[in-house]
Amino acid sequence: MATAPPRVLTVAGSDSGGGAGIQADLKTMLALGVHGMSVICAVTAQNSLGVQGYWELPPEAVTAQMDSVLSDIGAQAVKTGMLASTVLVETVAERLSHHDAPLVVDPVGVSKHGDTLLAPDAVDAVRTALLPLATVVTPNLWEVELLTGVKVESEDDLIRAAEAVKEFGPRWVLIKGGHLPTAPVDLLYDGSERHLFSDERYDNRHTHGTGCTLASAIASHLALGLSVPDAVAASKTYISGAIRGGFPLGSGIGPVDHAWRWRV
């Protein structure tokens, strides 16, 4: 009888276009050799042109999904993405406070197209209820400003941003510098250690799902037993290949290629 692989739970929104959200998370987990499970918090109508609408699930539906998976199957790591509203952020945080697996929080605020995916009044719940539970939090530069008010305009601002996010209590902060005007640089920081991850900027506009994919990759590598710095390094390698392989889909921004290693 085969042995079950490590299990990773994603708690996020569904992307009907398949490039981000729950769909990207599960594809990433499969590609990295873990068993992915899902708790759907919201359903989006979404394609390559943007998000046409989203509908939250009732808190009791989210709670039931989490309890069902965690009480029977368990998880070696958990990743959160789009949580949409204050009540869902607080519901998820309360349930995860009783679970001691590593938690990767992707504080999703907007889609790749600029569509809002988090109610304005839910930002404080992310800060106070969810971030203190996080093993790693992975904000991009817009999300840093939303959470802290710190505006990152150059690589020199990354440490100030990381310190501001760290104040909310996560063990590690990964500031994603993909939107820097210069070469993209990410900073991983735990209050003392600093790790910089630099990469070239790829000439490919098809980058839908990068944030979801990176956070899910980190959770997968943590479930496989890597340390946080090693998990981030391995995940950066994976997302770089996925971005290079991003392909056109529909009339707008296509997704990264979660299966790029299989296509080489």
PDB file of C-alpha atoms in Angstrom:
ATOM      1  CA  MET A   1       0.000   0.000   0.000  1.00  0.00           C
ATOM      2  CA  ALA A   2       1.314   3.434  -0.944  1.00  0.00           C
ATOM      3  CA  THR A   3       2.135   5.981   1.752  1.00  0.00           C
ATOM      4  CA  ALA A   4       0.114   9.210   1.711  1.00  0.00           C
ATOM      5  CA  PRO A   5       2.130  12.303   0.784  1.00  0.00           C
ATOM      6  CA  PRO A   6       2.210  15.353   3.064  1.00  0.00           C
ATOM      7  CA  ARG A   7      -1.136  17.156   3.131  1.00  0.00           C
ATOM      8  CA  VAL A   8      -1.634  20.892   2.565  1.00  0.00           C
ATOM      9  CA  LEU A   9      -4.906  22.775   3.026  1.00  0.00           C
ATOM     10  CA  THR A  10      -5.747  25.921   1.091  1.00  0.00           C
ATOM     11  CA  VAL A  11      -8.421  28.254   2.474  1.00  0.00           C
ATOM     12  CA  ALA A  12      -9.236  30.717  -0.284  1.00  0.00           C
ATOM     13  CA  GLY A  13     -11.526  31.753  -3.121  1.00  0.00           C
ATOM     14  CA  SER A  14     -12.344  29.907  -6.322  1.00  0.00           C
ATOM     15  CA  ASP A  15     -11.151  31.322  -9.673  1.00  0.00           C
ATOM     16  CA  SER A  16     -13.467  30.171 -12.460  1.00  0.00           C
ATOM     17  CA  GLY A  17     -10.731  30.927 -15.005  1.00  0.00           C
ATOM     18  CA  GLY A  18      -8.394  28.451 -13.306  1.00  0.00           C
ATOM     19  CA  GLY A  19      -5.333  30.699 -13.071  1.00  0.00           C
ATOM     20  CA  ALA A  20      -5.406  31.832  -9.443  1.00  0.00           C
ATOM     21  CA  GLY A  21      -7.152  31.058  -6.162  1.00  0.00           C
ATOM     22  CA  ILE A  22      -8.034  27.518  -5.123  1.00  0.00           C
ATOM     23  CA  GLN A  23      -7.351  26.215  -8.621  1.00  0.00           C
ATOM     24  CA  ALA A  24      -3.802  27.601  -8.713  1.00  0.00           C
ATOM     25  CA  ASP A  25      -3.174  26.362  -5.181  1.00  0.00           C
ATOM     26  CA  LEU A  26      -4.156  22.776  -5.950  1.00  0.00           C
ATOM     27  CA  LYS A  27      -2.174  22.720  -9.202  1.00  0.00           C
ATOM     28  CA  THR A  28       0.898  23.973  -7.352  1.00  0.00           C
ATOM     29  CA  MET A  29       0.510  21.383  -4.627  1.00  0.00           C
ATOM     30  CA  LEU A  30       0.210  18.572  -7.144  1.00  0.00           C
ATOM     31  CA  ALA A  31       3.267  19.816  -9.027  1.00  0.00           C
ATOM     32  CA  LEU A  32       5.316  19.834  -5.813  1.00  0.00           C
ATOM     33  CA  GLY A  33       4.295  16.383  -4.643  1.00  0.00           C
ATOM     34  CA  VAL A  34       1.886  17.065  -1.784  1.00  0.00           C
ATOM     35  CA  HIS A  35      -1.813  16.263  -1.420  1.00  0.00           C
ATOM     36  CA  GLY A  36      -3.862  19.449  -1.732  1.00  0.00           C
ATOM     37  CA  MET A  37      -7.182  19.988   0.041  1.00  0.00           C
ATOM     38  CA  SER A  38      -9.457  23.009  -0.098  1.00  0.00           C
ATOM     39  CA  VAL A  39     -11.827  25.179   1.889  1.00  0.00           C
ATOM     40  CA  ILE A  40     -13.677  27.538  -0.442  1.00  0.00           C
ATOM     41  CA  CYS A  41     -14.506  30.909   1.122  1.00  0.00           C
ATOM     42  CA  ALA A  42     -15.816  32.712  -1.941  1.00  0.00           C
ATOM     43  CA  VAL A  43     -16.732  31.985  -5.547  1.00  0.00           C
ATOM     44  CA  THR A  44     -15.593  34.397  -8.247  1.00  0.00           C
ATOM     45  CA  ALA A  45     -16.794  34.912 -11.799  1.00  0.00           C
ATOM     46  CA  GLN A  46     -13.387  35.554 -13.331  1.00  0.00           C
ATOM     47  CA  ASN A  47     -11.557  35.271 -16.631  1.00  0.00           C
ATOM     48  CA  SER A  48      -8.444  36.675 -18.305  1.00  0.00           C
ATOM     49  CA  LEU A  49     -10.012  40.158 -18.411  1.00  0.00           C
ATOM     50  CA  GLY A  50     -10.824  40.494 -14.710  1.00  0.00           C
ATOM     51  CA  VAL A  51     -13.251  39.635 -11.931  1.00  0.00           C
ATOM     52  CA  GLN A  52     -16.866  40.163 -12.924  1.00  0.00           C
ATOM     53  CA  GLY A  53     -18.235  39.368  -9.457  1.00  0.00           C
ATOM     54  CA  TYR A  54     -17.755  37.356  -6.289  1.00  0.00           C
ATOM     55  CA  TRP A  55     -20.009  35.773  -3.689  1.00  0.00           C
ATOM     56  CA  GLU A  56     -18.935  34.826  -0.170  1.00  0.00           C
ATOM     57  CA  LEU A  57     -19.911  31.524   1.363  1.00  0.00           C
ATOM     58  CA  PRO A  58     -21.697  31.621   4.737  1.00  0.00           C
ATOM     59  CA  PRO A  59     -19.351  31.365   7.735  1.00  0.00           C
ATOM     60  CA  GLU A  60     -20.965  28.082   8.774  1.00  0.00           C
ATOM     61  CA  ALA A  61     -20.091  26.583   5.368  1.00  0.00           C
ATOM     62  CA  VAL A  62     -16.455  27.646   5.750  1.00  0.00           C
ATOM     63  CA  THR A  63     -16.323  26.309   9.307  1.00  0.00           C
ATOM     64  CA  ALA A  64     -17.868  22.994   8.246  1.00  0.00           C
ATOM     65  CA  GLN A  65     -15.299  22.529   5.468  1.00  0.00           C
ATOM     66  CA  MET A  66     -12.389  23.275   7.802  1.00  0.00           C
ATOM     67  CA  ASP A  67     -13.669  21.018  10.566  1.00  0.00           C
ATOM     68  CA  SER A  68     -14.355  18.210   8.121  1.00  0.00           C
ATOM     69  CA  VAL A  69     -10.839  18.188   6.690  1.00  0.00           C
ATOM     70  CA  LEU A  70      -8.835  18.915   9.817  1.00  0.00           C
ATOM     71  CA  SER A  71     -10.714  16.538  12.126  1.00  0.00           C
ATOM     72  CA  ASP A  72     -10.225  13.534   9.864  1.00  0.00           C
ATOM     73  CA  ILE A  73      -7.390  14.051   7.374  1.00  0.00           C
ATOM     74  CA  GLY A  74      -5.297  16.740   9.040  1.00  0.00           C
ATOM     75  CA  ALA A  75      -2.723  18.975   7.369  1.00  0.00           C
ATOM     76  CA  GLN A  76       1.032  19.441   7.574  1.00  0.00           C
ATOM     77  CA  ALA A  77       0.646  23.047   6.366  1.00  0.00           C
ATOM     78  CA  VAL A  78      -2.141  25.531   5.671  1.00  0.00           C
ATOM     79  CA  LYS A  79      -2.276  28.404   3.202  1.00  0.00           C
ATOM     80  CA  THR A  80      -4.858  31.202   3.218  1.00  0.00           C
ATOM     81  CA  GLY A  81      -5.729  33.421   0.278  1.00  0.00           C
ATOM     82  CA  MET A  82      -8.864  35.389  -0.556  1.00  0.00           C
ATOM     83  CA  LEU A  83     -11.013  35.599   2.587  1.00  0.00           C
ATOM     84  CA  ALA A  84     -13.221  38.467   1.375  1.00  0.00           C
ATOM     85  CA  SER A  85     -14.781  39.826   4.596  1.00  0.00           C
ATOM     86  CA  THR A  86     -14.249  40.485   8.282  1.00  0.00           C
ATOM     87  CA  VAL A  87     -16.503  37.635   9.377  1.00  0.00           C
ATOM     88  CA  LEU A  88     -14.679  35.127   7.165  1.00  0.00           C
ATOM     89  CA  VAL A  89     -11.228  36.336   8.266  1.00  0.00           C
ATOM     90  CA  GLU A  90     -12.275  35.983  11.899  1.00  0.00           C
ATOM     91  CA  THR A  91     -13.927  32.597  11.290  1.00  0.00           C
ATOM     92  CA  VAL A  92     -10.832  31.180   9.602  1.00  0.00           C
ATOM     93  CA  ALA A  93      -8.466  32.663  12.182  1.00  0.00           C
ATOM     94  CA  GLU A  94     -10.470  31.210  15.080  1.00  0.00           C
ATOM     95  CA  ARG A  95     -10.381  27.715  13.592  1.00  0.00           C
ATOM     96  CA  LEU A  96      -6.674  27.911  12.703  1.00  0.00           C
ATOM     97  CA  SER A  97      -5.772  29.110  16.197  1.00  0.00           C
ATOM     98  CA  HIS A  98      -6.432  25.527  17.328  1.00  0.00           C
ATOM     99  CA  HIS A  99      -4.223  23.967  14.644  1.00  0.00           C
ATOM    100  CA  ASP A 100      -0.449  23.964  15.043  1.00  0.00           C
ATOM    101  CA  ALA A 101       0.678  23.283  11.445  1.00  0.00           C
ATOM    102  CA  PRO A 102       2.735  25.983   9.648  1.00  0.00           C
ATOM    103  CA  LEU A 103       0.482  28.700   8.228  1.00  0.00           C
ATOM    104  CA  VAL A 104       1.278  30.741   5.113  1.00  0.00           C
ATOM    105  CA  VAL A 105      -0.902  33.855   4.795  1.00  0.00           C
ATOM    106  CA  ASP A 106      -1.259  35.508   1.404  1.00  0.00           C
ATOM    107  CA  PRO A 107      -3.116  38.710   2.383  1.00  0.00           C
ATOM    108  CA  VAL A 108      -5.041  38.973  -0.869  1.00  0.00           C
ATOM    109  CA  GLY A 109      -6.479  42.448  -1.371  1.00  0.00           C
ATOM    110  CA  VAL A 110      -6.898  42.841  -5.125  1.00  0.00           C
ATOM    111  CA  SER A 111      -6.710  40.669  -8.224  1.00  0.00           C
ATOM    112  CA  LYS A 112      -4.020  40.940 -10.911  1.00  0.00           C
ATOM    113  CA  HIS A 113      -6.450  43.205 -12.784  1.00  0.00           C
ATOM    114  CA  GLY A 114      -6.973  45.547  -9.828  1.00  0.00           C
ATOM    115  CA  ASP A 115     -10.355  44.185  -8.747  1.00  0.00           C
ATOM    116  CA  THR A 116     -10.997  44.402  -4.991  1.00  0.00           C
ATOM    117  CA  LEU A 117     -11.178  40.992  -3.271  1.00  0.00           C
ATOM    118  CA  LEU A 118     -11.161  42.098   0.371  1.00  0.00           C
ATOM    119  CA  ALA A 119     -13.722  44.383   1.997  1.00  0.00           C
ATOM    120  CA  PRO A 120     -12.065  47.571   3.333  1.00  0.00           C
ATOM    121  CA  ASP A 121     -13.332  46.894   6.846  1.00  0.00           C
ATOM    122  CA  ALA A 122     -11.689  43.453   6.822  1.00  0.00           C
ATOM    123  CA  VAL A 123      -8.121  44.790   6.704  1.00  0.00           C
ATOM    124  CA  ASP A 124      -7.988  45.273  10.461  1.00  0.00           C
ATOM    125  CA  ALA A 125      -9.165  41.700  11.024  1.00  0.00           C
ATOM    126  CA  VAL A 126      -6.303  40.460   8.847  1.00  0.00           C
ATOM    127  CA  ARG A 127      -3.868  42.505  10.936  1.00  0.00           C
ATOM    128  CA  THR A 128      -5.169  41.542  14.363  1.00  0.00           C
ATOM    129  CA  ALA A 129      -6.672  38.045  13.960  1.00  0.00           C
ATOM    130  CA  LEU A 130      -4.786  36.334  11.138  1.00  0.00           C
ATOM    131  CA  LEU A 131      -1.241  37.714  10.955  1.00  0.00           C
ATOM    132  CA  PRO A 132      -0.347  36.783  14.562  1.00  0.00           C
ATOM    133  CA  LEU A 133      -0.959  33.129  13.607  1.00  0.00           C
ATOM    134  CA  ALA A 134       1.190  33.208  10.471  1.00  0.00           C
ATOM    135  CA  THR A 135       4.427  31.300  10.051  1.00  0.00           C
ATOM    136  CA  VAL A 136       5.014  33.322   6.881  1.00  0.00           C
ATOM    137  CA  VAL A 137       3.034  36.239   5.442  1.00  0.00           C
ATOM    138  CA  THR A 138       3.602  37.121   1.785  1.00  0.00           C
ATOM    139  CA  PRO A 139       2.374  40.651   0.943  1.00  0.00           C
ATOM    140  CA  ASN A 140       3.146  42.391  -2.324  1.00  0.00           C
ATOM    141  CA  LEU A 141       3.952  46.102  -2.272  1.00  0.00           C
ATOM    142  CA  TRP A 142       0.319  47.195  -2.600  1.00  0.00           C
ATOM    143  CA  GLU A 143      -0.688  44.881   0.263  1.00  0.00           C
ATOM    144  CA  VAL A 144       2.157  46.226   2.419  1.00  0.00           C
ATOM    145  CA  GLU A 145       0.791  49.737   1.973  1.00  0.00           C
ATOM    146  CA  LEU A 146      -2.765  48.546   2.690  1.00  0.00           C
ATOM    147  CA  LEU A 147      -1.688  46.801   5.908  1.00  0.00           C
ATOM    148  CA  THR A 148       0.865  49.293   7.236  1.00  0.00           C
ATOM    149  CA  GLY A 149       0.739  52.550   5.303  1.00  0.00           C
ATOM    150  CA  VAL A 150       4.380  52.051   4.281  1.00  0.00           C
ATOM    151  CA  LYS A 151       4.943  52.861   0.614  1.00  0.00           C
ATOM    152  CA  VAL A 152       7.811  50.918  -0.963  1.00  0.00           C
ATOM    153  CA  GLU A 153       9.434  52.798  -3.827  1.00  0.00           C
ATOM    154  CA  SER A 154      12.886  51.185  -3.935  1.00  0.00           C
ATOM    155  CA  GLU A 155      14.807  48.193  -2.628  1.00  0.00           C
ATOM    156  CA  ASP A 156      15.981  50.337   0.300  1.00  0.00           C
ATOM    157  CA  ASP A 157      12.374  50.503   1.579  1.00  0.00           C
ATOM    158  CA  LEU A 158      11.958  46.727   1.841  1.00  0.00           C
ATOM    159  CA  ILE A 159      13.339  46.382   5.383  1.00  0.00           C
ATOM    160  CA  ARG A 160      11.148  49.212   6.664  1.00  0.00           C
ATOM    161  CA  ALA A 161       8.135  47.472   5.117  1.00  0.00           C
ATOM    162  CA  ALA A 162       9.126  44.105   6.609  1.00  0.00           C
ATOM    163  CA  GLU A 163       9.558  45.617  10.076  1.00  0.00           C
ATOM    164  CA  ALA A 164       6.132  47.264   9.839  1.00  0.00           C
ATOM    165  CA  VAL A 165       4.411  43.998   8.890  1.00  0.00           C
ATOM    166  CA  LYS A 166       6.392  42.073  11.523  1.00  0.00           C
ATOM    167  CA  GLU A 167       4.810  44.296  14.189  1.00  0.00           C
ATOM    168  CA  PHE A 168       1.530  42.414  13.661  1.00  0.00           C
ATOM    169  CA  GLY A 169       3.082  39.180  14.920  1.00  0.00           C
ATOM    170  CA  PRO A 170       3.933  36.782  12.060  1.00  0.00           C
ATOM    171  CA  ARG A 171       7.089  34.694  12.549  1.00  0.00           C
ATOM    172  CA  TRP A 172       8.447  35.555   9.093  1.00  0.00           C
ATOM    173  CA  VAL A 173       7.582  38.268   6.559  1.00  0.00           C
ATOM    174  CA  LEU A 174       8.250  37.894   2.838  1.00  0.00           C
ATOM    175  CA  ILE A 175       7.951  41.255   1.098  1.00  0.00           C
ATOM    176  CA  LYS A 176       7.465  40.581  -2.607  1.00  0.00           C
ATOM    177  CA  GLY A 177       9.236  43.183  -4.709  1.00  0.00           C
ATOM    178  CA  GLY A 178       7.919  42.199  -8.113  1.00  0.00           C
ATOM    179  CA  HIS A 179       6.423  45.671  -8.597  1.00  0.00           C
ATOM    180  CA  LEU A 180       9.645  47.538  -7.853  1.00  0.00           C
ATOM    181  CA  PRO A 181      10.684  49.869 -10.703  1.00  0.00           C
ATOM    182  CA  THR A 182      14.089  48.165 -10.760  1.00  0.00           C
ATOM    183  CA  ALA A 183      14.923  44.456 -10.836  1.00  0.00           C
ATOM    184  CA  PRO A 184      12.529  42.413  -8.660  1.00  0.00           C
ATOM    185  CA  VAL A 185      13.883  41.637  -5.183  1.00  0.00           C
ATOM    186  CA  ASP A 186      12.048  39.868  -2.346  1.00  0.00           C
ATOM    187  CA  LEU A 187      13.031  40.226   1.315  1.00  0.00           C
ATOM    188  CA  LEU A 188      12.438  37.478   3.901  1.00  0.00           C
ATOM    189  CA  TYR A 189      12.732  38.742   7.485  1.00  0.00           C
ATOM    190  CA  ASP A 190      12.037  37.321  10.955  1.00  0.00           C
ATOM    191  CA  GLY A 191      13.083  40.264  13.104  1.00  0.00           C
ATOM    192  CA  SER A 192      16.787  39.436  12.928  1.00  0.00           C
ATOM    193  CA  GLU A 193      17.610  37.283   9.890  1.00  0.00           C
ATOM    194  CA  ARG A 194      17.385  38.819   6.431  1.00  0.00           C
ATOM    195  CA  HIS A 195      17.365  36.840   3.197  1.00  0.00           C
ATOM    196  CA  LEU A 196      17.238  38.565  -0.198  1.00  0.00           C
ATOM    197  CA  PHE A 197      15.949  36.764  -3.291  1.00  0.00           C
ATOM    198  CA  SER A 198      16.629  38.492  -6.604  1.00  0.00           C
ATOM    199  CA  ASP A 199      15.594  37.466 -10.084  1.00  0.00           C
ATOM    200  CA  GLU A 200      15.467  38.846 -13.580  1.00  0.00           C
ATOM    201  CA  ARG A 201      12.285  40.433 -14.875  1.00  0.00           C
ATOM    202  CA  TYR A 202      10.794  38.129 -17.481  1.00  0.00           C
ATOM    203  CA  ASP A 203       9.273  39.575 -20.635  1.00  0.00           C
ATOM    204  CA  ASN A 204       5.941  37.836 -20.204  1.00  0.00           C
ATOM    205  CA  ARG A 205       2.660  39.561 -19.344  1.00  0.00           C
ATOM    206  CA  HIS A 206       0.919  36.276 -18.514  1.00  0.00           C
ATOM    207  CA  THR A 207       1.425  36.302 -14.755  1.00  0.00           C
ATOM    208  CA  HIS A 208      -2.076  35.662 -13.378  1.00  0.00           C
ATOM    209  CA  GLY A 209      -1.867  33.660 -10.150  1.00  0.00           C
ATOM    210  CA  THR A 210       1.708  34.469  -9.116  1.00  0.00           C
ATOM    211  CA  GLY A 211       0.863  35.370  -5.505  1.00  0.00           C
ATOM    212  CA  CYS A 212      -1.381  32.355  -4.928  1.00  0.00           C
ATOM    213  CA  THR A 213       1.163  30.063  -6.542  1.00  0.00           C
ATOM    214  CA  LEU A 214       4.120  31.328  -4.520  1.00  0.00           C
ATOM    215  CA  ALA A 215       2.289  31.104  -1.188  1.00  0.00           C
ATOM    216  CA  SER A 216       1.056  27.600  -1.995  1.00  0.00           C
ATOM    217  CA  ALA A 217       4.553  26.555  -3.016  1.00  0.00           C
ATOM    218  CA  ILE A 218       5.942  27.800   0.311  1.00  0.00           C
ATOM    219  CA  ALA A 219       3.249  25.890   2.223  1.00  0.00           C
ATOM    220  CA  SER A 220       4.007  22.771   0.189  1.00  0.00           C
ATOM    221  CA  HIS A 221       7.724  22.960   0.876  1.00  0.00           C
ATOM    222  CA  LEU A 222       7.082  23.529   4.592  1.00  0.00           C
ATOM    223  CA  ALA A 223       4.897  20.414   4.620  1.00  0.00           C
ATOM    224  CA  LEU A 224       7.786  18.545   2.988  1.00  0.00           C
ATOM    225  CA  GLY A 225       9.983  19.499   5.948  1.00  0.00           C
ATOM    226  CA  LEU A 226      12.037  22.423   4.674  1.00  0.00           C
ATOM    227  CA  SER A 227      12.957  25.376   6.895  1.00  0.00           C
ATOM    228  CA  VAL A 228      11.277  28.689   6.092  1.00  0.00           C
ATOM    229  CA  PRO A 229      14.303  30.172   4.249  1.00  0.00           C
ATOM    230  CA  ASP A 230      14.802  26.955   2.276  1.00  0.00           C
ATOM    231  CA  ALA A 231      11.072  26.686   1.522  1.00  0.00           C
ATOM    232  CA  VAL A 232      11.040  30.253   0.173  1.00  0.00           C
ATOM    233  CA  ALA A 233      14.175  29.638  -1.913  1.00  0.00           C
ATOM    234  CA  ALA A 234      12.714  26.466  -3.441  1.00  0.00           C
ATOM    235  CA  SER A 235       9.409  28.229  -4.059  1.00  0.00           C
ATOM    236  CA  LYS A 236      11.128  31.139  -5.776  1.00  0.00           C
ATOM    237  CA  THR A 237      12.742  28.676  -8.177  1.00  0.00           C
ATOM    238  CA  TYR A 238       9.354  27.119  -8.885  1.00  0.00           C
ATOM    239  CA  ILE A 239       7.512  30.424  -9.427  1.00  0.00           C
ATOM    240  CA  SER A 240      10.274  31.750 -11.689  1.00  0.00           C
ATOM    241  CA  GLY A 241       9.824  28.775 -13.990  1.00  0.00           C
ATOM    242  CA  ALA A 242       6.046  29.157 -13.851  1.00  0.00           C
ATOM    243  CA  ILE A 243       6.292  32.849 -14.812  1.00  0.00           C
ATOM    244  CA  ARG A 244       8.670  32.096 -17.671  1.00  0.00           C
ATOM    245  CA  GLY A 245       6.165  29.528 -18.913  1.00  0.00           C
ATOM    246  CA  GLY A 246       3.072  31.732 -18.526  1.00  0.00           C
ATOM    247  CA  PHE A 247       0.823  31.374 -21.549  1.00  0.00           C
ATOM    248  CA  PRO A 248      -1.926  33.391 -23.281  1.00  0.00           C
ATOM    249  CA  LEU A 249      -5.488  32.455 -22.392  1.00  0.00           C
ATOM    250  CA  GLY A 250      -8.544  34.406 -23.494  1.00  0.00           C
ATOM    251  CA  SER A 251      -8.178  38.052 -24.472  1.00  0.00           C
ATOM    252  CA  GLY A 252      -6.331  39.375 -21.416  1.00  0.00           C
ATOM    253  CA  ILE A 253      -3.688  38.241 -18.920  1.00  0.00           C
ATOM    254  CA  GLY A 254      -2.998  34.517 -19.013  1.00  0.00           C
ATOM    255  CA  PRO A 255      -1.851  32.340 -16.109  1.00  0.00           C
ATOM    256  CA  VAL A 256       1.565  31.189 -15.015  1.00  0.00           C
ATOM    257  CA  ASP A 257       2.303  27.588 -15.976  1.00  0.00           C
ATOM    258  CA  HIS A 258       2.014  25.405 -12.890  1.00  0.00           C
ATOM    259  CA  ALA A 259       3.115  22.364 -14.893  1.00  0.00           C
ATOM    260  CA  TRP A 260       6.210  23.944 -16.433  1.00  0.00           C
ATOM    261  CA  ARG A 261       8.524  21.232 -15.127  1.00  0.00           C
ATOM    262  CA  TRP A 262       6.485  18.600 -16.941  1.00  0.00           C
ATOM    263  CA  ARG A 263       6.681  20.502 -20.231  1.00  0.00           C
ATOM    264  CA  VAL A 264      10.469  20.955 -20.306  1.00  0.00           C
TER     265      VAL A 264
END
